[in-house]
Coordinates of C-alpha atoms and ligand atoms in Angstrom, one line a residue:
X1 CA -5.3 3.5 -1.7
X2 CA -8.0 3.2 -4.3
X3 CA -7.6 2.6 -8.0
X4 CA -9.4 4.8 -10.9
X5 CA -8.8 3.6 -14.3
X6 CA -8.5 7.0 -15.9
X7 CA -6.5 7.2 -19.1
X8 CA -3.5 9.8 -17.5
X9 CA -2.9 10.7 -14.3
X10 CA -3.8 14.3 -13.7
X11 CA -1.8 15.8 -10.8
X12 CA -2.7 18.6 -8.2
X13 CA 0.1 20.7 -9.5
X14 CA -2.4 21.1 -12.6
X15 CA 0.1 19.2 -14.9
X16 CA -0.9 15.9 -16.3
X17 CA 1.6 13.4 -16.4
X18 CA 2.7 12.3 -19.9
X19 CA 3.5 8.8 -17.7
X20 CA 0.5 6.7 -17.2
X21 CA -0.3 3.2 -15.4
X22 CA -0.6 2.2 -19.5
X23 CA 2.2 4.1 -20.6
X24 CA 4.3 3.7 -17.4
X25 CA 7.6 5.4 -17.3
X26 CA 10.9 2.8 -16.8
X27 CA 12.4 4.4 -14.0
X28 CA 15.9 2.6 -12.3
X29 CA 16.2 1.7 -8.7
X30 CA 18.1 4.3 -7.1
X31 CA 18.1 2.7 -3.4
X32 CA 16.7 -0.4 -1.8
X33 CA 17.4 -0.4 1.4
X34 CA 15.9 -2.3 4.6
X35 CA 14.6 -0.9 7.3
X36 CA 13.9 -3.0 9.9
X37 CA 16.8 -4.7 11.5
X38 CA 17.7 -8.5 11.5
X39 CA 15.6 -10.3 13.7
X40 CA 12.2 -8.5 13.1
X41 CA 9.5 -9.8 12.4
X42 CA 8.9 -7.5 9.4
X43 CA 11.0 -7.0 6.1
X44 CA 10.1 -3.4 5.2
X45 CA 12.1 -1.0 3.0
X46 CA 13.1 2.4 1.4
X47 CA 12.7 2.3 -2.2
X48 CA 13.9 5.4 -4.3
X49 CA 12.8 5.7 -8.2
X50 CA 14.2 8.4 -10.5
X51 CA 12.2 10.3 -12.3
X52 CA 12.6 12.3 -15.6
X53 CA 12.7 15.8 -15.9
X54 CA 9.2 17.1 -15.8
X55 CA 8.0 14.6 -13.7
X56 CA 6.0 16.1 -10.7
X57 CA 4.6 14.8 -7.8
X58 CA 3.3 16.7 -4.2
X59 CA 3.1 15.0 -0.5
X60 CA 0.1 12.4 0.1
X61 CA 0.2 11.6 -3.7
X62 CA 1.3 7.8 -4.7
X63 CA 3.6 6.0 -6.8
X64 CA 2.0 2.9 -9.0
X65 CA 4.5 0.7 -9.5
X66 CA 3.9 -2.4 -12.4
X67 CA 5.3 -5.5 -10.9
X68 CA 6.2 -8.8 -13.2
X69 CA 5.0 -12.1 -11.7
X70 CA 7.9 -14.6 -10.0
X71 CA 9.7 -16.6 -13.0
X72 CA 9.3 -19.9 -11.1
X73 CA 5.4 -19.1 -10.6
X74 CA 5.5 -18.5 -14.9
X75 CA 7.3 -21.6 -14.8
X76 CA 5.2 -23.5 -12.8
X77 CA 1.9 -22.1 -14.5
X78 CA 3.4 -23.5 -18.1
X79 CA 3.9 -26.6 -16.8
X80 CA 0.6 -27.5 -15.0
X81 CA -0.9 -26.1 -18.4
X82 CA 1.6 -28.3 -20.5
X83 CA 2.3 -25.6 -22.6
X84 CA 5.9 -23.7 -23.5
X85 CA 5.8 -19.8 -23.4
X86 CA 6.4 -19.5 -27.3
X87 CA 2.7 -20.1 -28.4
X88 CA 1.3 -16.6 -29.5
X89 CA -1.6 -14.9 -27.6
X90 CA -3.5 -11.4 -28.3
X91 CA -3.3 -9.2 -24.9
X92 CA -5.9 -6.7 -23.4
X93 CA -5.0 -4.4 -26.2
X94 CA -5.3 -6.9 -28.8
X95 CA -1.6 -7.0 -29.1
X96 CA 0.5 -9.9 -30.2
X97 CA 2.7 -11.4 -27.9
X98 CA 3.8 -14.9 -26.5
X99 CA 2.4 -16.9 -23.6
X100 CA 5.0 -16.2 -21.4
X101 CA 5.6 -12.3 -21.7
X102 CA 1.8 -13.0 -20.8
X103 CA 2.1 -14.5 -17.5
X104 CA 4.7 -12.4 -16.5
X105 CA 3.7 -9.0 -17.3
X106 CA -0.5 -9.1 -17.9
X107 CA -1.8 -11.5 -16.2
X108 CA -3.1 -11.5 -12.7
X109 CA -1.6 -15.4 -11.2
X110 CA -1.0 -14.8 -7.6
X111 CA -3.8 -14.6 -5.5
X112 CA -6.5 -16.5 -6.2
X113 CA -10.1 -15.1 -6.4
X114 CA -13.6 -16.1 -6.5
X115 CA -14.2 -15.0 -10.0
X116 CA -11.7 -17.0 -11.7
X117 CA -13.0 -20.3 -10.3
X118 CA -16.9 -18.6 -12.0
X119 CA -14.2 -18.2 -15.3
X120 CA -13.1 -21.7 -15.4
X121 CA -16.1 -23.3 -14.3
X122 CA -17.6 -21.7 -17.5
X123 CA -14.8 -23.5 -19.6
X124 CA -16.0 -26.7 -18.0
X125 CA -20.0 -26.6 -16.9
X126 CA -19.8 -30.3 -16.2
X127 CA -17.5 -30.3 -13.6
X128 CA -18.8 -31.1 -10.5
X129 CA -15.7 -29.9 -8.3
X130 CA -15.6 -26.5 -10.3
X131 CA -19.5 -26.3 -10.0
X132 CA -18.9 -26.3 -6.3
X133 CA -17.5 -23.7 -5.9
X134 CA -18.5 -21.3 -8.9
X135 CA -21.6 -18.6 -8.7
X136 CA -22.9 -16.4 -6.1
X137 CA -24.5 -19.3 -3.8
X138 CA -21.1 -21.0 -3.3
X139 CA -19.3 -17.7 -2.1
X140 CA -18.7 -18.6 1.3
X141 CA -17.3 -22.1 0.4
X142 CA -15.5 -19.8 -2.5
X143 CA -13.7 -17.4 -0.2
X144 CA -12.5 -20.4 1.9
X145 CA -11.2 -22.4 -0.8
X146 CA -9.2 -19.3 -2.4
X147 CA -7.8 -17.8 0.8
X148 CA -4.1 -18.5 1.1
X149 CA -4.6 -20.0 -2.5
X150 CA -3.1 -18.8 -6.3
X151 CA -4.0 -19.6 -9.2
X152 CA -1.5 -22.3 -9.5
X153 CA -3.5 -24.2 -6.8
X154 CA -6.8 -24.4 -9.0
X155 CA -4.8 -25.5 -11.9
X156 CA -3.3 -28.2 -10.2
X157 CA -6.6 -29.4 -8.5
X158 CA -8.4 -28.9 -11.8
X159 CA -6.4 -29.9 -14.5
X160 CA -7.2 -30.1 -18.2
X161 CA -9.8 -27.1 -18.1
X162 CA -7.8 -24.6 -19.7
X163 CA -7.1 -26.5 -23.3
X164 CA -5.3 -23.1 -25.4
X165 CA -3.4 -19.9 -24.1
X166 CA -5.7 -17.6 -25.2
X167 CA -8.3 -18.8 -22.7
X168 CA -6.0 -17.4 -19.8
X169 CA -7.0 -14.1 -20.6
X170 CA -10.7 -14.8 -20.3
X171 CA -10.0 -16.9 -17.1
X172 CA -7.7 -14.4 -15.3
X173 CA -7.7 -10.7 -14.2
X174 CA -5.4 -8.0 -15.5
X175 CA -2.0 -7.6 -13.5
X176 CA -2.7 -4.3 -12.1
X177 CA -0.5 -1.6 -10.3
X178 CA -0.2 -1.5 -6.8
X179 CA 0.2 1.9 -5.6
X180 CA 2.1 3.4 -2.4
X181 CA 1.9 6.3 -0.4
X182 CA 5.1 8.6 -1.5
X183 CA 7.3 9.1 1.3
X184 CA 9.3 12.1 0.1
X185 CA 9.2 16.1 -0.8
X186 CA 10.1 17.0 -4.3
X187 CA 11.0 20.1 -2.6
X188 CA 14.1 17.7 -1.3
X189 CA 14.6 14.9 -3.9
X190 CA 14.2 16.9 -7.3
X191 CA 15.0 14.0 -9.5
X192 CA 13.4 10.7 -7.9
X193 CA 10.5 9.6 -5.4
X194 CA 10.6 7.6 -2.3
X195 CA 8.3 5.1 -0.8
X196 CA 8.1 2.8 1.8
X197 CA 7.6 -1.2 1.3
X198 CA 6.8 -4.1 3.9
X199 CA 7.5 -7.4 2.2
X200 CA 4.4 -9.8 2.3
X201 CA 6.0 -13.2 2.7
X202 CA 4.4 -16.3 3.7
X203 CA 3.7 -20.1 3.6
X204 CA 0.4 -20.9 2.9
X205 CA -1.2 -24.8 1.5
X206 CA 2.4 -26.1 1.5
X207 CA 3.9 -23.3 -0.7
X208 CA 6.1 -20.1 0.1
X209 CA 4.0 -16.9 -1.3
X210 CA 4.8 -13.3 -1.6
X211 CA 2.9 -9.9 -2.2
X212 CA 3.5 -9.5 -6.0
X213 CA 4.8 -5.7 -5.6
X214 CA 6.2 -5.9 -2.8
X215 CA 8.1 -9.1 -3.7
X216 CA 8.9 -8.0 -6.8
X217 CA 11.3 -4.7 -4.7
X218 CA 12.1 -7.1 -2.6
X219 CA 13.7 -9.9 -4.5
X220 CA 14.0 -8.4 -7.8
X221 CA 14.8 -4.8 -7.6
X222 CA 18.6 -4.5 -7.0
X223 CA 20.1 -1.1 -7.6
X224 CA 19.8 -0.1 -11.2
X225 CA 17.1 -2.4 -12.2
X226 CA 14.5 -0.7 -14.4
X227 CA 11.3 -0.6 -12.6
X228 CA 7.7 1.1 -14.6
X229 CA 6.0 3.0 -12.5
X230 CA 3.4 6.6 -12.9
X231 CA 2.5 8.6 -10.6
X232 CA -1.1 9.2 -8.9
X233 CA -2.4 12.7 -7.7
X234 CA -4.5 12.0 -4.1
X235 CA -6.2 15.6 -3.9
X236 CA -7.6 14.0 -0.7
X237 CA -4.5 14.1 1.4
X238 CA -3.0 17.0 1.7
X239 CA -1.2 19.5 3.8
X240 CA -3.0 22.5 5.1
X241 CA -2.9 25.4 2.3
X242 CA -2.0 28.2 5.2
X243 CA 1.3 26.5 6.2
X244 CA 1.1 28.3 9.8
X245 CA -2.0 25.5 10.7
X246 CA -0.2 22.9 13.3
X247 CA -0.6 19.2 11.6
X248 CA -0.9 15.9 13.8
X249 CA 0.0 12.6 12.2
X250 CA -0.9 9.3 13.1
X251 CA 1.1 6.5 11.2
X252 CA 2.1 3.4 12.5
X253 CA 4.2 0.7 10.3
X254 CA 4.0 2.0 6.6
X255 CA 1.7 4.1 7.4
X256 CA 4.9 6.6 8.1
X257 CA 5.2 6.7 4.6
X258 CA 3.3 10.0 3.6
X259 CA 4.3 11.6 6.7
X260 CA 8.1 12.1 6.1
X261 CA 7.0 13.6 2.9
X262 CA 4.7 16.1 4.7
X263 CA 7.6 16.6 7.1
X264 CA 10.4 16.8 4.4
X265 CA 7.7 19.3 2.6
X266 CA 7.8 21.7 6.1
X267 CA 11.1 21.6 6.7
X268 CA 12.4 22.2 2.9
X269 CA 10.0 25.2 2.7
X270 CA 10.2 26.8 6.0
X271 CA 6.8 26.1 7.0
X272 CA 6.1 27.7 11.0
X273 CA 3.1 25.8 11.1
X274 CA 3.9 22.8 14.2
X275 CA 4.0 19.1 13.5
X276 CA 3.0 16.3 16.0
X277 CA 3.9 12.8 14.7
X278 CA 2.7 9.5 16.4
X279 CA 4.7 6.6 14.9
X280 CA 3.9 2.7 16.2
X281 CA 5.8 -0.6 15.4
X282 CA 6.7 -4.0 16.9
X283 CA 10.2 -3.1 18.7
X284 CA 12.0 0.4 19.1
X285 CA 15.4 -1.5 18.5
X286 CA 14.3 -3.5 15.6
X287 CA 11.3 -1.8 13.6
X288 CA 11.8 2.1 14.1
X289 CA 12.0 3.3 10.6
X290 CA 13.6 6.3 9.7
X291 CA 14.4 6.2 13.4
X292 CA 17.5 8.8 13.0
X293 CA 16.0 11.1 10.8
X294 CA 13.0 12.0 12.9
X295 CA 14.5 12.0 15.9
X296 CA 16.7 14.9 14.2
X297 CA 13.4 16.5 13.2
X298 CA 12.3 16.4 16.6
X299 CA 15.9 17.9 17.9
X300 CA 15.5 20.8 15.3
X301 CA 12.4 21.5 16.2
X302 CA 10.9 19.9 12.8
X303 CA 8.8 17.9 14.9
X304 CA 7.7 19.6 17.5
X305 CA 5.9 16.2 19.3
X306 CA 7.2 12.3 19.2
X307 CA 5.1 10.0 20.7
X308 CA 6.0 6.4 19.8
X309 CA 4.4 3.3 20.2
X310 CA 6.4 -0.1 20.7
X311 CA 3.5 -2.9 21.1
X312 CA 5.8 -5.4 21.8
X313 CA 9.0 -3.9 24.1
X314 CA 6.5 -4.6 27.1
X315 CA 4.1 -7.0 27.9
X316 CA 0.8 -5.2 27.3
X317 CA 0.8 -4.2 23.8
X318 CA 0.5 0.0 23.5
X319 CA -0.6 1.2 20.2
X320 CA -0.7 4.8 19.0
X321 CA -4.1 5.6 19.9
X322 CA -3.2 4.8 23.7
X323 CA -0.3 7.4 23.0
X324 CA -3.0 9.9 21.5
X325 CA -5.0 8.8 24.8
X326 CA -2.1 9.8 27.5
X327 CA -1.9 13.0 25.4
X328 CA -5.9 13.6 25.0
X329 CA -5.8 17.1 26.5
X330 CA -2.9 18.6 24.6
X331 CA -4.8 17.1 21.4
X332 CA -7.5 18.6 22.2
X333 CA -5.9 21.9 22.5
X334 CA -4.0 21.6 19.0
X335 CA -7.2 21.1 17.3
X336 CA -8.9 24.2 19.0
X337 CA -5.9 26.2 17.5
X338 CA -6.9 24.8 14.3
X339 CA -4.7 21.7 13.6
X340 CA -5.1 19.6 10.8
X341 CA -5.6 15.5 11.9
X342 CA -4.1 13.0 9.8
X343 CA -4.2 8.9 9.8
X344 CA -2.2 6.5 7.1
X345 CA -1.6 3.1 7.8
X346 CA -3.8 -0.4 8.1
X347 CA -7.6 0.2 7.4
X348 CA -9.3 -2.4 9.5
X349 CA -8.6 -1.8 12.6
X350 CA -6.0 0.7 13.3
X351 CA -7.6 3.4 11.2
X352 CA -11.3 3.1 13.3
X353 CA -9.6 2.5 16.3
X354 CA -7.5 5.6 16.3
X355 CA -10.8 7.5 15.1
X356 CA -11.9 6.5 18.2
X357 CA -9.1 7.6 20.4
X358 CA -9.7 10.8 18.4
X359 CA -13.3 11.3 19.8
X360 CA -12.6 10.6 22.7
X361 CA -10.2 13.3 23.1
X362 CA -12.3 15.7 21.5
X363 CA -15.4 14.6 23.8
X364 CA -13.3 15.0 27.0
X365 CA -11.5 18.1 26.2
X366 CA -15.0 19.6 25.5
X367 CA -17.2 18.3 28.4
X368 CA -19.0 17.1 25.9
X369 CA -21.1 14.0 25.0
X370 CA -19.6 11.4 22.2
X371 CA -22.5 12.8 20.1
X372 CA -21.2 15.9 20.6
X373 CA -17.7 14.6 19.3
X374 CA -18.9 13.7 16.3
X375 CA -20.4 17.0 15.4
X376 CA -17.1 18.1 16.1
X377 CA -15.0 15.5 13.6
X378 CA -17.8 15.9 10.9
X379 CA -17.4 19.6 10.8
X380 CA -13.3 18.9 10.7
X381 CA -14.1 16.1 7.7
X382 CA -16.2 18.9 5.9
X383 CA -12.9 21.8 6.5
X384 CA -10.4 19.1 5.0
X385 CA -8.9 19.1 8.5
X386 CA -9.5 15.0 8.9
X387 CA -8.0 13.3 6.1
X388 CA -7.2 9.5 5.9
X389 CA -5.2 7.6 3.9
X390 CA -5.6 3.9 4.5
X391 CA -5.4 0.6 3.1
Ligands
NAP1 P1 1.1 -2.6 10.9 O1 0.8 -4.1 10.7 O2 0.0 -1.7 10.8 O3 1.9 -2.6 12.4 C1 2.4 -1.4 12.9 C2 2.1 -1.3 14.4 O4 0.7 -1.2 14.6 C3 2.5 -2.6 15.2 O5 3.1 -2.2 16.4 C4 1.2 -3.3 15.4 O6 1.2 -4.0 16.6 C5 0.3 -2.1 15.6 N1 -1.1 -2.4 15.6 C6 -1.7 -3.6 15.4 N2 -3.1 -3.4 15.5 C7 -3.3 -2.2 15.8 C8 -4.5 -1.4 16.1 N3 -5.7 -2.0 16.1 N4 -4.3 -0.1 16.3 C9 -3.1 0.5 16.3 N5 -2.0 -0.2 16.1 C10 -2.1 -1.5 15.8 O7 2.3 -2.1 10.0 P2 2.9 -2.7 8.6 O8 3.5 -4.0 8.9 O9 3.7 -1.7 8.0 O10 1.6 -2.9 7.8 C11 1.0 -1.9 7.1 C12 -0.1 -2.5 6.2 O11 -0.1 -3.9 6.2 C13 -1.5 -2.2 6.7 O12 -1.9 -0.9 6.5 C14 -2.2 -3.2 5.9 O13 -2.3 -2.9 4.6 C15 -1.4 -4.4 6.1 N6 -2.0 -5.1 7.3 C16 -3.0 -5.9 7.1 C17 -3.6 -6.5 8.1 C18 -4.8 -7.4 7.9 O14 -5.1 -8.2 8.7 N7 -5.5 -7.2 6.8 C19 -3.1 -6.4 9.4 C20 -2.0 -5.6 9.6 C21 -1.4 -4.9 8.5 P3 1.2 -5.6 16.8 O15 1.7 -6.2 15.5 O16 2.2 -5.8 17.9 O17 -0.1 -5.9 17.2

């Protein structure tokens, strides 16, 4: 989801939010539990936050959450830099506090980009390794060095740039939130918010890495931990207004995430409006999330469709949009009556790919030409009745 730097968070309910991404509130860890089963391939889990009375969100909005940076990555940072933690340093807001609170909480030290090596190579013109690799014509070498890479890694190959601790902050970025999709109804859970979280873990250049956020819930976020976090209105993804209009929902992995909070929304208010979900992950008996709960959605008549895609309980992967393919005609049919299409989940390829099972359906349940199809999904884009959410 994109990032605005606005000063509050102003949410579709009309309220605004005294509990900002500067001014976060310090919620507590309610639940953090894992979803996937041992022996998947993924780590991904339910993470609920309470809120405070007042404290309004609405389905397809986000939670930012402000993550601290690993101790042992602090550690390690103060100790390429030979320096202690104690010395004194004026943050982003000109406020006093030591070089450690610093690394932990303001300062951006996991992954590495291209503009920090421009920032240290500024500190030290005359370095020929730095020079390298700094300004627009080394880019593609840049990209290459930093992937995999933290900031750790320059400071190790390029030692002795960084001379005081005040220079951090004009060598590194801001620690920024990282916001999720919500995954809950207020309508259901008053008094908290729920999201879902895959872990990033992984080695890279001899050294065991992980997302910052989603490390942070991982590792550090046992039950009753205080966690800052705000929420984030997303006007752009929401559930049809006339809650009679059927609603089709593709979301593999994470992407779920907004979807039980549309479907938590219907059920909680009574909504007759139909709901078609299409869920994907690796294996049924190891990555199904909320497996039993929308399986009792589909029993109740919540969910009025299932279609699941397991890429990997067969030999020849099946993703959702060969689901949305089997079911073209029936797709078709829902959209005719009016139906709203929505897609969360991975940006690069799922999110075009699925658009193009979408197409499809709409070009062969109309006799129509692709051209024709996306006449068809521009006037849906223009009624609100396409919305994405990816990332
Ligand atoms: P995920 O990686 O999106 O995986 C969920 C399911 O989608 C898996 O069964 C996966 O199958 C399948 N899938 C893979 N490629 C697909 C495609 N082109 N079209 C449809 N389905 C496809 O779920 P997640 O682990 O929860 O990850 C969610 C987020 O992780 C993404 O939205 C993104 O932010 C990030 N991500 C990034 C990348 C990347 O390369 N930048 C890739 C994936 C995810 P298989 O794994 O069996 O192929």
């Amino acid at each position: 989801m994109s990032e605005t730097l606005e000063a509050t968070e102003t949410l579709a309910s009309g309220h605004t939010s005294t509990y900002t991404r500067n001014n976060p509130y310090q919620s507590s860890v309610r639940i953090n539990d894992l979803l996937t089963a041992p022996g998947s391939e993924k780590e991904t889990r339910h993470i609920e936050l309470t809120l405070e009375d007042g404290m309004t969100y609405t389905p397809g909005d986000a939670v930012g959450i402000l993550p601290e940076n690993r101790r042992e990555v602090v550690d390690e940072v103060l100790e390429a830099l030979h320096m202690r933690g104690d010395e004194r340093v004026l943050d982003h807001y000109k406020v006093d506090i030591d070089l450690d609170e610093a690394l932990r909480t303001r300062l951006a030290i996991g992954k590495l980009e291209r503009g920090r090596i421009t920032q240290m190579h500024k500190l030290a013109p005359e370095n020929e390794g730095l020079k390298a690799l700094a300004g627009a014509e080394n880019k593609a070498r840049a990209e290459e060095y930093c992937y995999g890479r933290e900031f750790i890694d320059l400071l190790h190959e390029f030692p002795g740039v960084i001379t005081s601790p005040q220079q951090l902050f004009q060598v590194l970025a801001r620690l920024t939130p990282r916001m999720y999709s919500i995954a809950s109804s207020q309508a259901l859970h008053a008094d908290n918010v729920q999201t879902t979280v895959r872990v990033v873990r992984y080695d890279a250049h001899g050294r065991t890495r992980q997302g910052l956020a989603s490390g942070h819930l991982g590792d550090r976020a046992p039950v009753g931990e205080t966690m800052p976090i705000f929420l984030h209105a997303n006007g752009n993804f929401r559930l049809p207004a006339d809650s009679s209009a059927p609603v089709i929902m593709v979301g593999p992995g994470t992407g779920i995430a907004p979807f039980r909070a549309f479907l938590e929304e219907r059920q909680a208010t009574g909504a007759p409006g139909e709901n078609w979900l299409f869920f994907g992950e690796q294996r049924r008996s190891l990555d199904f999330l909320y497996q039993h709960e929308l399986e009792a959605m589909h029993k109740d008549g919540v969910l009025t469709h299932l279609d699941t895609a397991f890429s990997r309980d067969q030999a020849k992967k099946i993703y959702v949009q060969d689901r949305m393919q089997e079911r073209a005609a029936e797709l078709y049919a829902w959209l005719e009556r009016g139906a709203f299409f929505y897609v969360c989940g991975d940006a690069t390829r799922m999110a075009k790919d699925v658009e193009m099972a979408l197409l499809d359906a709409i070009a062969k349940g109309s006799n129509g030409t692709l051209d024709h199809a996306s006449e068809y999904l521009s006037r849906m884009k223009k009624d609100k009745r396409y919305q994405r959410d990816v990332y």
